[in-house]
Amino acid sequence: MPNIAVLVKRVPDTNAQILVSGDRVDLSNVKWVMSPYDEYALEAAMMHKEAQGGVVTAITLGAPECDKVLKDAKAIGVDRIIRVWDDSWSELDSNQTQMALTSAVKEISAEVVYCGKSAADTGAGSTGPGVAERLDWASASNIIGLEFEDSGIEVIVPAASGNARTGISLPAVVSCDKGFCKPRKPNVKGIMMAKRAQVEVLAAEIPASGINIVSHTPPPQKAPGQTFDGATNVPAVVAALRNDANVI
Amino acid sequence: MLTYEGVDFYDIESQLSEDEIMVRDMVRDWVDEEVIPNIEEACREGHFPEEWGQALGEMGVLGMTIDEKYGCAGMSYVAYGLVCQELERGDSGLRSFASVQGSLAMFPISAFGSEEQKMHYLPKMASGEWVGCFGLTEPDYGSNPGDMITRAVEDGDDFVLNGAKMWITNGTVADVAIVWAKLDGVIRGFIVEKNDAGFSAPEMTGKHSLKASVTSELVFQDCRIPKNRILPDVKGLKGPFSCLNNARYGISWGAIGSAQACFHSAKEYTLSRIQFKHPIASYQLVQNKLAWMLREITKGQLLALHLGRKKDDGSWIPEQISLAKMNNVDMALEIARMARDMHGANGILDEYPIMRHMANLESVKTYEGTHDIHNLILGRWITGIQAFTRDL
Ligand SMILES: Cc1cc2nc3c(=O)[nH]c(=O)nc-3n(C[C@H](O)[C@H](O)[C@H](O)COP(=O)(O)OP(=O)(O)OC[C@H]3O[C@@H](n4cnc5c(N)ncnc54)[C@H](O)[C@@H]3O)c2cc1C
């Protein structure tokens, strides 16, 4: 029976307003959630367990405040919850993140890893393929369909023209797009299980970072809109749409 | 759509445990996704969507404070309150369903039932497979149920019930009815099942309030039930009143949900509605109303939370529940009325939730002890003198 891992990340709510104060993003007042694509990865992991049995372990990387996404995963029904962290770490770059997660996947001897196709905060999309590379495993990215076979799994991924159905033998890392399943919701019993569950904390060896973030800047402000009152302004509106906005 | 975040001026959230927040958010999301887009249609058609009852069962919020042994969650009363708040933000009819099932039908079985009764009924009621109702009020006895007419008599291995109940939420759709009737002059609780001979539950129609909730009569004509259907462990008004304490407690939270929905709508509307060149929210009279709403909601939240912690540690008295139910429903109804006014003509449309909440809250003000009955309960607590009745 497969040993299934799912990588989940705590990110600001996608509706949160992101502020930059000084030259750093200020996240002190945002609401935090599980990254939306990770919800699909979690569902895929649960579906895999339902189809073939086994154990599902949710893994996150981060400081203790990230326990909440693990508890959310536990409330959905995963078996184990693991947080990879070392108090000497602060922000990790992609390379360090992939190394830390890879070491946790090895530690639990997982045979298949599900993750979201990208995280809602950075949008980098490098974690799934990066972990696969370090494990020297097969990698399927941005899947939009999933079936479980005795020999492995079959995934549907977008291809140059249409979609490709691809068979993959395990071990493999699978990064999930949305839409191919409906992520299940927690219930009160799951939440009570989550309340009692212990987060296992793992350390990992990571290389030094070669990255130095110089500053953050907010995206440029949208120019204010124009309002036109009354029918006499129709020609002006048409002219603006044609000449300035280039939409007609 | 922006995720609904609730009104939390005094950071009530910092006083909640992680599991309480998770339960609240679970119900909050479900209400946003399934209830709010469909509630107006349900009201127009005057029915309670069956799948909502099932969803409440799947989420595990029915009878959620009852022991896990009976298929329930054994959660805190604060968590139950938060669930009521979110459900009633959707609609008071939805919260009524959950209150009746959990506090009025499952609670008496768990508190006063035999072990066999608990094992037989509670798991199926927790999952939403069986719906429950609570029959106390009669056509001629509302605020003074102590004088009820419905009677039970022993007959061989059975009890035989005669009488009628009125205004019974979920009656027509219920599989299990908790019925309060007099046996040898003493009020006792009986479990009546949908198909028992001599029992019928016609639906009452014509409501302008709680339209998405089923309200029924319960009629007992020589209704025969086996002797093991009496609740063995309670006699007198204590039985129904302990159920009402739990449901009233839930209402004190639920009303906050309605009030938040109305406040939210009034804030959005007055910020976008332009009159005399400016958003009406820029005028002092309107800001005064918004400030008053925020003030009342915040006070109501603090009241409900503190009462909830007292419920959880067992240090509460029923009069505290009366005060919270009365106060919070009163403030919610006033906020709904005020919000209706602030929306101008738009306020009467079903495009906005306020008129529905306003009409619903009129029922909520009356059921589970009318506003003034709670005043009399507090009056008796203050003075030591009961003013419910006297010789004329
Ligand atoms: C939608 C809805 C659902 C309901 N669901 C249920 C249910 O599931 N189960 C159930 O058993 N009941 C239910 N009820 C009934 C509800 O509990 C009663 O309506 C309530 O107890 C009041 O009784 P009444 O309507 O007979 O009013 P009355 O008792 O006749 O009261 C009328 C008015 O007189 C006032 N009054 C009464 N006595 C006094 C007094 N001594 N001094 C001063 N003023 C007084 C009241 O405050 C009120 O303003 C429901 C009611 C509604 C509207």
PDB file of C-alpha atoms and ligand atoms in Angstrom, chain B residues 100 104 134-138 141-144 166-169 207 210 215 363 366-373 376 387-389, ligand 1:
ATOM      1  CA  VAL B 100     -34.464  22.343  17.110  1.00  0.00           C
ATOM      2  CA  LEU B 104     -34.625  20.705  21.520  1.00  0.00           C
ATOM      3  CA  PHE B 134     -40.048  19.637  19.848  1.00  0.00           C
ATOM      4  CA  GLY B 135     -43.702  19.923  20.777  1.00  0.00           C
ATOM      5  CA  LEU B 136     -44.406  22.141  23.750  1.00  0.00           C
ATOM      6  CA  THR B 137     -46.586  25.075  22.598  1.00  0.00           C
ATOM      7  CA  GLU B 138     -50.314  24.486  22.210  1.00  0.00           C
ATOM      8  CA  TYR B 141     -50.870  27.736  25.862  1.00  0.00           C
ATOM      9  CA  GLY B 142     -47.813  29.589  24.593  1.00  0.00           C
ATOM     10  CA  SER B 143     -46.047  31.565  27.294  1.00  0.00           C
ATOM     11  CA  ASN B 144     -47.531  29.404  30.024  1.00  0.00           C
ATOM     12  CA  MET B 166     -48.988  24.228  17.410  1.00  0.00           C
ATOM     13  CA  TRP B 167     -46.128  26.266  15.930  1.00  0.00           C
ATOM     14  CA  ILE B 168     -43.827  23.261  15.879  1.00  0.00           C
ATOM     15  CA  THR B 169     -40.672  23.814  13.818  1.00  0.00           C
ATOM     16  CA  LYS B 207     -46.103  32.837   7.341  1.00  0.00           C
ATOM     17  CA  LEU B 210     -39.133  32.137   8.727  1.00  0.00           C
ATOM     18  CA  THR B 215     -43.806  25.057  10.962  1.00  0.00           C
ATOM     19  CA  SER B 363     -40.398  35.163  15.076  1.00  0.00           C
ATOM     20  CA  THR B 366     -41.361  35.582  20.068  1.00  0.00           C
ATOM     21  CA  TYR B 367     -40.249  31.975  20.158  1.00  0.00           C
ATOM     22  CA  GLU B 368     -38.135  30.432  22.897  1.00  0.00           C
ATOM     23  CA  GLY B 369     -39.751  32.781  25.407  1.00  0.00           C
ATOM     24  CA  THR B 370     -41.054  36.126  24.193  1.00  0.00           C
ATOM     25  CA  HIS B 371     -39.052  39.268  24.814  1.00  0.00           C
ATOM     26  CA  ASP B 372     -41.318  40.213  27.692  1.00  0.00           C
ATOM     27  CA  ILE B 373     -41.348  36.764  29.242  1.00  0.00           C
ATOM     28  CA  LEU B 376     -40.420  38.877  33.661  1.00  0.00           C
ATOM     29  CA  ALA B 387     -45.131  38.820  37.934  1.00  0.00           C
ATOM     30  CA  PHE B 388     -46.275  36.195  35.415  1.00  0.00           C
ATOM     31  CA  THR B 389     -49.719  35.952  36.960  1.00  0.00           C
TER      32      THR B 389
HETATM   33  C1  LIG C   1     -41.982  30.382  13.654  1.00  0.00           C
HETATM   34  C2  LIG C   1     -42.233  29.820  15.010  1.00  0.00           C
HETATM   35  C3  LIG C   1     -41.684  28.594  15.350  1.00  0.00           C
HETATM   36  C4  LIG C   1     -41.945  28.029  16.595  1.00  0.00           C
HETATM   37  N1  LIG C   1     -41.423  26.784  16.894  1.00  0.00           N
HETATM   38  C5  LIG C   1     -41.800  26.172  18.050  1.00  0.00           C
HETATM   39  C6  LIG C   1     -41.393  24.834  18.333  1.00  0.00           C
HETATM   40  O1  LIG C   1     -40.631  24.224  17.571  1.00  0.00           O
HETATM   41  N2  LIG C   1     -41.845  24.230  19.445  1.00  0.00           N
HETATM   42  C7  LIG C   1     -42.683  24.861  20.318  1.00  0.00           C
HETATM   43  O2  LIG C   1     -43.094  24.249  21.306  1.00  0.00           O
HETATM   44  N3  LIG C   1     -43.085  26.140  20.094  1.00  0.00           N
HETATM   45  C8  LIG C   1     -42.659  26.813  18.981  1.00  0.00           C
HETATM   46  N4  LIG C   1     -43.076  28.103  18.730  1.00  0.00           N
HETATM   47  C9  LIG C   1     -44.025  28.722  19.651  1.00  0.00           C
HETATM   48  C10 LIG C   1     -43.420  29.821  20.521  1.00  0.00           C
HETATM   49  O3  LIG C   1     -42.565  29.272  21.468  1.00  0.00           O
HETATM   50  C11 LIG C   1     -44.589  30.598  21.138  1.00  0.00           C
HETATM   51  O4  LIG C   1     -45.173  31.318  20.104  1.00  0.00           O
HETATM   52  C12 LIG C   1     -44.153  31.507  22.264  1.00  0.00           C
HETATM   53  O5  LIG C   1     -43.814  30.767  23.407  1.00  0.00           O
HETATM   54  C13 LIG C   1     -45.222  32.537  22.624  1.00  0.00           C
HETATM   55  O6  LIG C   1     -46.451  31.940  22.803  1.00  0.00           O
HETATM   56  P1  LIG C   1     -47.741  32.541  22.087  1.00  0.00           P
HETATM   57  O7  LIG C   1     -47.445  32.691  20.645  1.00  0.00           O
HETATM   58  O8  LIG C   1     -48.873  31.682  22.459  1.00  0.00           O
HETATM   59  O9  LIG C   1     -47.885  33.985  22.664  1.00  0.00           O
HETATM   60  P2  LIG C   1     -48.603  34.417  24.023  1.00  0.00           P
HETATM   61  O10 LIG C   1     -48.069  33.616  25.153  1.00  0.00           O
HETATM   62  O11 LIG C   1     -50.077  34.411  23.835  1.00  0.00           O
HETATM   63  O12 LIG C   1     -48.082  35.893  24.149  1.00  0.00           O
HETATM   64  C14 LIG C   1     -48.659  37.006  23.450  1.00  0.00           C
HETATM   65  C15 LIG C   1     -48.075  38.293  24.018  1.00  0.00           C
HETATM   66  O13 LIG C   1     -48.426  38.383  25.382  1.00  0.00           O
HETATM   67  C16 LIG C   1     -47.281  38.595  26.169  1.00  0.00           C
HETATM   68  N5  LIG C   1     -47.471  37.943  27.458  1.00  0.00           N
HETATM   69  C17 LIG C   1     -47.803  36.642  27.722  1.00  0.00           C
HETATM   70  N6  LIG C   1     -47.874  36.443  29.035  1.00  0.00           N
HETATM   71  C18 LIG C   1     -47.562  37.605  29.648  1.00  0.00           C
HETATM   72  C19 LIG C   1     -47.451  38.023  31.012  1.00  0.00           C
HETATM   73  N7  LIG C   1     -47.639  37.192  32.032  1.00  0.00           N
HETATM   74  N8  LIG C   1     -47.137  39.303  31.251  1.00  0.00           N
HETATM   75  C20 LIG C   1     -46.901  40.183  30.233  1.00  0.00           C
HETATM   76  N9  LIG C   1     -46.979  39.843  28.932  1.00  0.00           N
HETATM   77  C21 LIG C   1     -47.313  38.560  28.653  1.00  0.00           C
HETATM   78  C22 LIG C   1     -46.150  37.985  25.390  1.00  0.00           C
HETATM   79  O14 LIG C   1     -44.910  38.561  25.777  1.00  0.00           O
HETATM   80  C23 LIG C   1     -46.560  38.349  23.984  1.00  0.00           C
HETATM   81  O15 LIG C   1     -46.137  39.665  23.707  1.00  0.00           O
HETATM   82  C24 LIG C   1     -42.765  28.725  17.510  1.00  0.00           C
HETATM   83  C25 LIG C   1     -43.267  29.981  17.173  1.00  0.00           C
HETATM   84  C26 LIG C   1     -43.003  30.535  15.945  1.00  0.00           C
HETATM   85  C27 LIG C   1     -43.553  31.890  15.612  1.00  0.00           C
END
